[in-house]
Short mmCIF file of C-alpha atoms in Angstrom, two decimals:
data_model
loop_
_atom_site.label_atom_id
_atom_site.label_comp_id
_atom_site.label_asym_id
_atom_site.label_seq_id
_atom_site.Cartn_x
_atom_site.Cartn_y
_atom_site.Cartn_z
CA MET A 1 -21.75 -22.21 -63.51
CA LEU A 2 -21.83 -21.23 -67.17
CA SER A 3 -21.67 -17.56 -68.11
CA HIS A 4 -21.59 -15.90 -71.53
CA LEU A 5 -19.74 -12.68 -72.28
CA SER A 6 -20.57 -11.08 -75.58
CA CYS A 7 -18.28 -8.46 -77.05
CA GLY A 8 -20.07 -7.93 -80.36
CA VAL A 9 -17.99 -10.24 -82.54
CA CYS A 10 -17.06 -13.18 -80.34
CA VAL A 11 -18.73 -15.06 -77.54
CA CYS A 12 -16.60 -16.24 -74.63
CA VAL A 13 -17.80 -19.10 -72.45
CA CYS A 14 -16.32 -19.17 -68.95
CA LEU A 15 -16.67 -22.11 -66.57
CA ASP A 16 -16.41 -21.28 -62.87
CA SER A 17 -14.81 -24.06 -60.93
CA ALA A 18 -17.50 -25.58 -58.76
CA LEU A 19 -16.98 -25.29 -55.02
CA THR A 20 -17.33 -28.42 -52.97
CA ALA A 21 -19.48 -28.45 -49.87
CA PRO A 22 -17.55 -28.17 -46.59
CA LEU A 23 -16.47 -31.52 -45.13
CA ASN A 24 -16.37 -33.03 -41.64
CA VAL A 25 -18.89 -30.61 -40.20
CA THR A 26 -18.97 -31.25 -36.44
CA ILE A 27 -20.37 -29.71 -33.30
CA ARG A 28 -17.92 -29.02 -30.47
CA GLU A 29 -18.17 -27.45 -27.03
CA LEU A 30 -21.90 -28.14 -26.82
CA GLU A 31 -23.46 -26.21 -23.96
CA VAL A 32 -27.04 -25.47 -22.89
CA ASN A 33 -27.24 -22.23 -24.91
CA THR A 34 -24.17 -22.34 -27.19
CA ALA A 35 -22.21 -24.60 -29.49
CA ILE A 36 -19.28 -24.34 -31.88
CA VAL A 37 -19.64 -25.71 -35.41
CA THR A 38 -16.38 -26.58 -37.21
CA TRP A 39 -15.64 -27.79 -40.75
CA GLU A 40 -12.93 -28.38 -43.34
CA ILE A 41 -12.65 -27.45 -47.02
CA LEU A 42 -10.80 -28.99 -49.92
CA GLU A 43 -7.40 -27.43 -50.50
CA GLY A 44 -7.46 -25.17 -53.52
CA ASP A 45 -11.12 -24.16 -53.34
CA PRO A 46 -11.25 -20.35 -53.86
CA VAL A 47 -13.20 -19.77 -50.66
CA ILE A 48 -13.71 -16.22 -49.36
CA GLY A 49 -16.26 -16.99 -46.66
CA PHE A 50 -18.95 -19.26 -45.32
CA ALA A 51 -22.68 -19.39 -44.76
CA ILE A 52 -24.14 -21.35 -41.86
CA THR A 53 -27.82 -22.20 -41.57
CA GLN A 54 -29.14 -23.24 -38.18
CA GLN A 55 -32.66 -24.55 -37.84
CA LYS A 56 -34.68 -26.06 -35.03
CA LYS A 57 -35.85 -29.50 -36.03
CA ASP A 58 -39.50 -29.49 -37.19
CA VAL A 59 -39.65 -25.67 -37.15
CA ARG A 60 -39.61 -23.52 -40.29
CA MET A 61 -37.72 -20.60 -38.78
CA LEU A 62 -33.97 -20.64 -39.34
CA ARG A 63 -30.92 -18.52 -38.57
CA TYR A 64 -28.60 -17.65 -41.45
CA ILE A 65 -25.06 -16.57 -40.60
CA GLN A 66 -22.78 -15.35 -43.38
CA GLU A 67 -19.16 -14.35 -43.01
CA VAL A 68 -16.93 -13.25 -45.87
CA ASN A 69 -13.27 -12.30 -46.08
CA THR A 70 -12.37 -14.94 -43.52
CA THR A 71 -10.28 -18.07 -43.31
CA THR A 72 -12.01 -19.19 -40.12
CA ARG A 73 -13.23 -22.78 -40.12
CA SER A 74 -15.60 -22.45 -37.16
CA CYS A 75 -18.59 -20.46 -36.01
CA ALA A 76 -20.20 -19.93 -32.61
CA LEU A 77 -23.90 -20.70 -32.42
CA TRP A 78 -25.54 -18.69 -29.65
CA ASP A 79 -28.91 -18.11 -28.05
CA LEU A 80 -29.83 -21.79 -28.36
CA GLU A 81 -32.64 -23.28 -26.31
CA GLU A 82 -31.94 -26.05 -23.84
CA ASP A 83 -33.06 -29.60 -24.67
CA THR A 84 -33.74 -28.66 -28.30
CA GLU A 85 -32.70 -30.44 -31.48
CA TYR A 86 -31.03 -28.36 -34.18
CA ILE A 87 -29.89 -29.02 -37.75
CA VAL A 88 -26.88 -27.18 -39.19
CA HIS A 89 -25.59 -26.85 -42.78
CA VAL A 90 -22.43 -25.05 -43.91
CA GLN A 91 -21.73 -23.64 -47.39
CA SER A 92 -18.51 -22.27 -48.85
CA ILE A 93 -18.70 -18.89 -50.57
CA SER A 94 -16.44 -17.77 -53.44
CA MET A 95 -16.48 -14.76 -55.77
CA GLY A 96 -18.51 -16.89 -58.20
CA GLY A 97 -21.20 -18.04 -55.76
CA SER A 98 -21.87 -20.66 -53.10
CA SER A 99 -21.19 -24.35 -52.78
CA PRO A 100 -23.96 -26.83 -52.19
CA PRO A 101 -24.80 -27.17 -48.48
CA SER A 102 -22.85 -29.67 -46.42
CA ASP A 103 -24.49 -32.83 -45.19
CA PRO A 104 -26.86 -31.91 -42.36
CA VAL A 105 -25.54 -32.20 -38.83
CA SER A 106 -28.08 -32.75 -36.06
CA PHE A 107 -27.46 -32.11 -32.38
CA ARG A 108 -29.46 -31.64 -29.21
CA THR A 109 -28.59 -29.10 -26.56
CA PRO A 110 -28.45 -30.51 -23.02
CA ARG A 111 -30.87 -29.62 -20.27
CA GLU A 112 -29.62 -27.19 -17.64
CA SER A 113 -30.07 -29.93 -15.03
CA GLU A 114 -27.94 -32.39 -17.10
CA LYS A 115 -25.20 -29.81 -17.40
CA LEU A 116 -25.39 -29.07 -13.68
CA ALA A 117 -25.28 -32.79 -12.84
CA SER A 118 -22.17 -33.34 -14.95
CA THR A 119 -20.51 -30.28 -13.37
CA VAL A 120 -21.35 -31.49 -9.86
CA SER A 121 -20.04 -34.99 -10.67
CA GLY A 122 -16.82 -33.44 -11.95
CA VAL A 123 -16.40 -31.36 -8.80
CA ILE A 124 -17.02 -34.41 -6.61
CA LEU A 125 -14.49 -36.44 -8.60
CA LEU A 126 -11.93 -33.64 -8.32
CA PHE A 127 -12.54 -33.40 -4.56
CA CYS A 128 -12.07 -37.16 -4.15
CA ARG A 129 -8.79 -37.05 -6.08
CA GLN A 130 -7.56 -34.12 -3.98
CA TYR A 131 -8.63 -35.93 -0.81
CA ASP A 132 -6.63 -39.02 -1.83
CA ILE A 133 -3.56 -36.87 -2.49
CA ILE A 134 -3.88 -35.19 0.91
CA LYS A 135 -4.49 -38.54 2.59
CA ASP A 136 -1.44 -40.09 0.89
CA ASN A 137 0.77 -37.23 2.13
CA GLU A 138 -0.30 -37.39 5.76
CA PRO A 139 2.67 -37.99 8.10
CA ASN A 140 0.96 -40.85 9.96
CA ASN A 141 0.15 -42.73 6.73
CA ASN A 142 1.90 -46.13 6.89
CA LYS A 143 2.30 -46.63 3.14
CA ASP A 144 5.90 -45.44 2.95
CA LYS A 145 7.12 -47.10 6.16
CA ALA A 146 7.85 -50.34 4.30
CA LYS A 147 10.66 -48.64 2.35
CA THR A 148 14.14 -49.40 3.58
CA SER A 149 16.61 -46.66 4.23
CA SER A 150 18.87 -48.09 1.49
CA GLU A 151 16.38 -46.96 -1.18
CA CYS A 152 17.24 -43.36 -0.39
CA SER A 153 20.93 -43.75 0.41
CA THR A 154 24.08 -43.82 -1.70
CA PRO A 155 27.49 -45.33 -0.98
CA GLU A 156 28.90 -41.91 -0.23
CA HIS A 157 25.90 -40.86 1.89
CA PRO A 158 24.62 -43.94 3.74
CA GLN A 159 22.01 -41.86 5.58
CA GLY A 160 20.48 -40.66 2.30
CA GLY A 161 21.22 -37.85 -0.09
CA LEU A 162 22.65 -37.33 -3.53
CA LEU A 163 25.93 -38.76 -4.73
CA ARG A 164 28.29 -35.98 -5.68
CA SER A 165 31.57 -36.50 -7.41
CA ASN A 166 34.64 -34.99 -5.83
CA LEU A 167 36.64 -32.88 -8.24
#
């Protein structure tokens, strides 16, 4: 950005260093109604905050979130609609202005039923793992009967136990 300062006799031309758009913008922790957008900036950019635009695909209405005096590299998106496609841009803000917007990031929120199905599958998987652990530890399970008693014994304790040195 080019600015002119005139002090009557001389004219000073100041060049603001251009901010780069945030990099590696990604969506994390995507839920039915929420998501977290994260990004990175180039080291040395004089960033004092960020602006995030969130828009439903094919809809003119958008949400604009601006935060200044922060070093945070993430923002929570809330009140999203299930099974809806969104587009997000992030801009860096400095004392001299804003960076260009980041490359657009598109994402679709899951349906409530998809989220429920994945949760149920996870619970079933966890139950099956727990069941296998319980089953493996049952006293009448024959898995461990093939072990010989020598696997658990030592020369000093032929019936099993730890070897201790005599001082």
